[in-house]
Coordinates of C-alpha atoms in Angstrom, one line a residue:
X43 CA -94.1 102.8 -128.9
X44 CA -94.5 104.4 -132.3
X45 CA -91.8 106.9 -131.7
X46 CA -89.6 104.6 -131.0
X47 CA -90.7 102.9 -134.0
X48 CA -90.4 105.6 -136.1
X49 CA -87.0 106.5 -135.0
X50 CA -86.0 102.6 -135.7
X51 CA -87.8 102.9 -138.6
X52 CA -86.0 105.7 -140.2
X53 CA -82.3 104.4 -139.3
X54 CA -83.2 101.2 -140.8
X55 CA -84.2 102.9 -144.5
X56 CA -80.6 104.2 -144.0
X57 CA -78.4 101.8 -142.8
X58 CA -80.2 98.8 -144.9
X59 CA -79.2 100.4 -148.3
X60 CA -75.7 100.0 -147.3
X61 CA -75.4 97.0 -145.8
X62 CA -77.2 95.4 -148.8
X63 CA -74.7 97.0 -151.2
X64 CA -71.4 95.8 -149.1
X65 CA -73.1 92.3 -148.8
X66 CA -73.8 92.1 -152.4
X67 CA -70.4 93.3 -153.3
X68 CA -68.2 90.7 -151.4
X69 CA -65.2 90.0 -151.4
X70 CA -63.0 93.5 -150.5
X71 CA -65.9 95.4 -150.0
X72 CA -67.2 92.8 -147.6
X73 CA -63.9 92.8 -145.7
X74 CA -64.0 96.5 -145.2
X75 CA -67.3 97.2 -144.3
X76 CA -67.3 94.3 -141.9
X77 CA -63.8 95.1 -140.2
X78 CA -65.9 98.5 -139.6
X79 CA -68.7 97.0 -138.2
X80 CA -65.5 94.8 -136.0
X81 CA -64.2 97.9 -134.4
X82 CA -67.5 99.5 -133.6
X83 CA -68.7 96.6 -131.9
X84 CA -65.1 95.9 -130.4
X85 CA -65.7 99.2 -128.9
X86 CA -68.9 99.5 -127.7
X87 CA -67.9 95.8 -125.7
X88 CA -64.6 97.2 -124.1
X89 CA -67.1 99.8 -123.1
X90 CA -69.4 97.4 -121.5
X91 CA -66.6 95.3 -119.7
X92 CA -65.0 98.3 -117.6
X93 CA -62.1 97.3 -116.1
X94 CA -62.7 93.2 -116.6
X95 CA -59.9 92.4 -119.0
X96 CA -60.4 89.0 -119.5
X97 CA -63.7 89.5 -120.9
X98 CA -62.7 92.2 -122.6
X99 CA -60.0 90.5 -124.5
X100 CA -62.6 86.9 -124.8
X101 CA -65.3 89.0 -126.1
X102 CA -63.2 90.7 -128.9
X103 CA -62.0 87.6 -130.0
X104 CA -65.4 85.7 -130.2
X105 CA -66.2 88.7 -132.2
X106 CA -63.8 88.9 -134.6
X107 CA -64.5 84.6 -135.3
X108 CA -68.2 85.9 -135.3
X109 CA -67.6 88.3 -138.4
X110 CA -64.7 85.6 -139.4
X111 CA -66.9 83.1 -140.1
X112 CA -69.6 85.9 -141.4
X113 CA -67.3 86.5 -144.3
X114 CA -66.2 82.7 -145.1
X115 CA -70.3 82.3 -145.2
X116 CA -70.8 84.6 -147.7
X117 CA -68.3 83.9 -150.1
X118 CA -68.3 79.9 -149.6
X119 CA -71.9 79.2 -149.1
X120 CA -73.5 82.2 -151.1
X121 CA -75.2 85.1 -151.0
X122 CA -78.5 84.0 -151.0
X123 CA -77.7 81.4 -148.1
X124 CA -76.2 84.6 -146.1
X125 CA -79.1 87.1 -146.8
X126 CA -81.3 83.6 -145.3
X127 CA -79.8 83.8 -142.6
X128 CA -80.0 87.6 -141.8
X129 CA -83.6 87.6 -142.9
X130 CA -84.6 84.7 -140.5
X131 CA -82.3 86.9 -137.7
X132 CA -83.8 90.2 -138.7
X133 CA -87.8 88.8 -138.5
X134 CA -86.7 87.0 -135.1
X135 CA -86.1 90.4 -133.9
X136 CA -89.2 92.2 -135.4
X137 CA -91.9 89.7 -134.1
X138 CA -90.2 89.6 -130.7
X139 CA -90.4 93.3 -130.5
X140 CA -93.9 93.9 -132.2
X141 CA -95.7 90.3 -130.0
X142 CA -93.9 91.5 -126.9
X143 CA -95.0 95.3 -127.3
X144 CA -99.0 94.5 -128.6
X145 CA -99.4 91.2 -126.2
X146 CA -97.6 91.9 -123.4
X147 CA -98.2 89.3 -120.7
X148 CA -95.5 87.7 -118.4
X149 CA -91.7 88.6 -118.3
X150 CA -89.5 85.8 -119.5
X151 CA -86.2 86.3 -117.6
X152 CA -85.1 89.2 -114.9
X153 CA -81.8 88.7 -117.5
X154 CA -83.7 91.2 -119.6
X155 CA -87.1 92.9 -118.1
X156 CA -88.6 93.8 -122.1
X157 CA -88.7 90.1 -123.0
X158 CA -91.7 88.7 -122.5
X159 CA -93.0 84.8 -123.6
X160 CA -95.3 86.6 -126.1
X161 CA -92.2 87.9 -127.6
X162 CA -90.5 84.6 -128.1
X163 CA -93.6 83.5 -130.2
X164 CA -93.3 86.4 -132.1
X165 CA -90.0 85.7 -132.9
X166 CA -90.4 81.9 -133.9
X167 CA -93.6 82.7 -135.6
X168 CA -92.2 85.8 -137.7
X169 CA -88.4 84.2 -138.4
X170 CA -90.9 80.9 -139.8
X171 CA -92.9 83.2 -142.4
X172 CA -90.0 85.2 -143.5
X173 CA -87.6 82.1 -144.0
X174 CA -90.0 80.4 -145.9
X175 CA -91.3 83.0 -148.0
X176 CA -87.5 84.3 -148.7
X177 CA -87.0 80.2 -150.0
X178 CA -90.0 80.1 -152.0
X179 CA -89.5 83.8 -153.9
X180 CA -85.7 83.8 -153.6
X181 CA -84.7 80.4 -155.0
X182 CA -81.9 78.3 -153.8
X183 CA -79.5 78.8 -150.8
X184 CA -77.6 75.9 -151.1
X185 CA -78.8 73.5 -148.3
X186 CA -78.6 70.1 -149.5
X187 CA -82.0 68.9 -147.7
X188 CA -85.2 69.5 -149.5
X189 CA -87.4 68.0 -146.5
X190 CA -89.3 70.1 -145.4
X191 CA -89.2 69.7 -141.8
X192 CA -85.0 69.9 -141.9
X193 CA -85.7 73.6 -143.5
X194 CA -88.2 74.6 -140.6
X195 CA -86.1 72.9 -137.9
X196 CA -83.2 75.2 -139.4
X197 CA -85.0 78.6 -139.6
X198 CA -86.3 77.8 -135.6
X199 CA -82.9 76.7 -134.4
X200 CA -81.5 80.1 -136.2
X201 CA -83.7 82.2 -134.8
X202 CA -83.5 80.1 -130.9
X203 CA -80.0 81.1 -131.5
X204 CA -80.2 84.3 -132.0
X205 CA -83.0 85.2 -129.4
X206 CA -79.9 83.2 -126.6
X207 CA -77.6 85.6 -128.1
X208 CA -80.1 88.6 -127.5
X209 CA -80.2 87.7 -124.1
X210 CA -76.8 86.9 -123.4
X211 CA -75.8 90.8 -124.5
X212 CA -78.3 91.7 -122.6
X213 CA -77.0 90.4 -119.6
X214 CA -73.8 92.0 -120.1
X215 CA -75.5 95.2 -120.3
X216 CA -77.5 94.5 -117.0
X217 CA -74.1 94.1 -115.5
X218 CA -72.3 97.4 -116.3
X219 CA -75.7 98.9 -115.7
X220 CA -76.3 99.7 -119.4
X221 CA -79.7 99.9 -121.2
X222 CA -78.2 100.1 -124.7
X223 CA -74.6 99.2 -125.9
X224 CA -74.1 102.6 -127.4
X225 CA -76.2 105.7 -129.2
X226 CA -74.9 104.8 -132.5
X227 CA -78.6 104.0 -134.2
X228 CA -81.3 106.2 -132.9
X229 CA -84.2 104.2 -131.8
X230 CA -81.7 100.9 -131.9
X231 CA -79.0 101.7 -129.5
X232 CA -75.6 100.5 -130.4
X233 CA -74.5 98.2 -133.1
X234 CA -74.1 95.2 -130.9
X235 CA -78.0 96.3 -129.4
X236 CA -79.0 95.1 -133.2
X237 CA -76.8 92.6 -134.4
X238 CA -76.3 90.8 -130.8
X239 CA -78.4 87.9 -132.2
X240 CA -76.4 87.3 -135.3
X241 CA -73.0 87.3 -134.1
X242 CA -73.8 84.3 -132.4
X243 CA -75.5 82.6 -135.2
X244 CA -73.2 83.4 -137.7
X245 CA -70.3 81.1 -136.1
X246 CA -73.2 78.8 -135.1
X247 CA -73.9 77.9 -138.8
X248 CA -70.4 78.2 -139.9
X249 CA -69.5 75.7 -137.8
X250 CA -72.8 73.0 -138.2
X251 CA -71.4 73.0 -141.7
X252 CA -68.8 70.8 -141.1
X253 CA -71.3 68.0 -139.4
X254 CA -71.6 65.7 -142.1

């Protein structure tokens, strides 16, 4: 376990840096590095799907919406409300790994063997102290609702979302017989192995926005 940390540790100091400076450039810069991050993932899914062309051609466009949608986010809503929901995602990912790996304790679906039920408290209970502590230090995102329970019902529906997406990649890799999407990010995987939560809750929001 803390080898593997390590090695996820170490290709996060890296690849965070970036990411943050192409997120808080928008606009162009945003464009480019996410059409990158497009035709990595694009890959590592036509990969995945073999010879099933249907679901080849289905998942590239869901992903292109995905990071679509991630754009029109960060330049219409803000940056603050688009590094929210990365934080909340990224958390949701850390207390799921760290809960499931200390605690243990029984499997949640055959889907994926690692998950465990420990895991998805980890995740709820991590992607709630990170979301709130982000809106308390950070400042405004831009949600209109100050109640408090609307802002905890949002973080736990973001990170729900993103543990279904986890799982739904993950049964795509059980399929073609896959542990990780691709070799990419040592001690991650592939791009979609990290960011397979947040390409479903990215058109998610994007689209709850338009419920009145």
């Amino acid at each position: 376990m803390l080898k593997e940390f390590e090695k996820r540790l170490l290709s996060s100091l890296i690849l965070i840096p970036i990411a943050i400076f192409f997120i808080f450039q928008g606009s162009v810069f945003f464009i480019f590095f996410l059409s990158l991050i497009f035709l990595a993932t694009s890959y590592e899914w036509i990969k995945m799907c073999n010879k099933k062309n249907n679901m080849k051609n289905i998942g590239i466009i869901f992903l292109f919406f995905s990071f679509y949608t991630a754009f029109n986010i960060r330049e219409q809503s803000g940056l603050n409300f688009f590094l929210f929901i990365i934080i909340v995602c990224i958390f949701t990912d850390i207390g799921g790994y760290i809960f499931g790996k200390t605690f243990k304790g029984p499997k949640l679906t055959k889907i994926s063997p690692n998950k465990t039920y420990a895991g998805v408290i980890g995740s709820f209970l991590f992607s709630l102290i990170a979301g709130l502590i982000f809106i308390k230090y950070i400042g405004d995102i831009g949600v209109k609702s100050t109640n408090q329970l609307s802002i905890l019902f949002g973080i736990l529906l973001i990170s729900f979302i993103s543990q279904i997406g986890d799982l739904i990649i993950s049964y795509f890799k059980r399929k073609a017989k896959m542990k990780d999407t691709g070799k990419i990010l040592p001690g991650h995987g592939g791009l979609l192995d990290r960011i397979d939560g947040l390409i479903f809750v990215v058109p998610t929001v994007y689209l709850l926005q338009f419920i009145k």
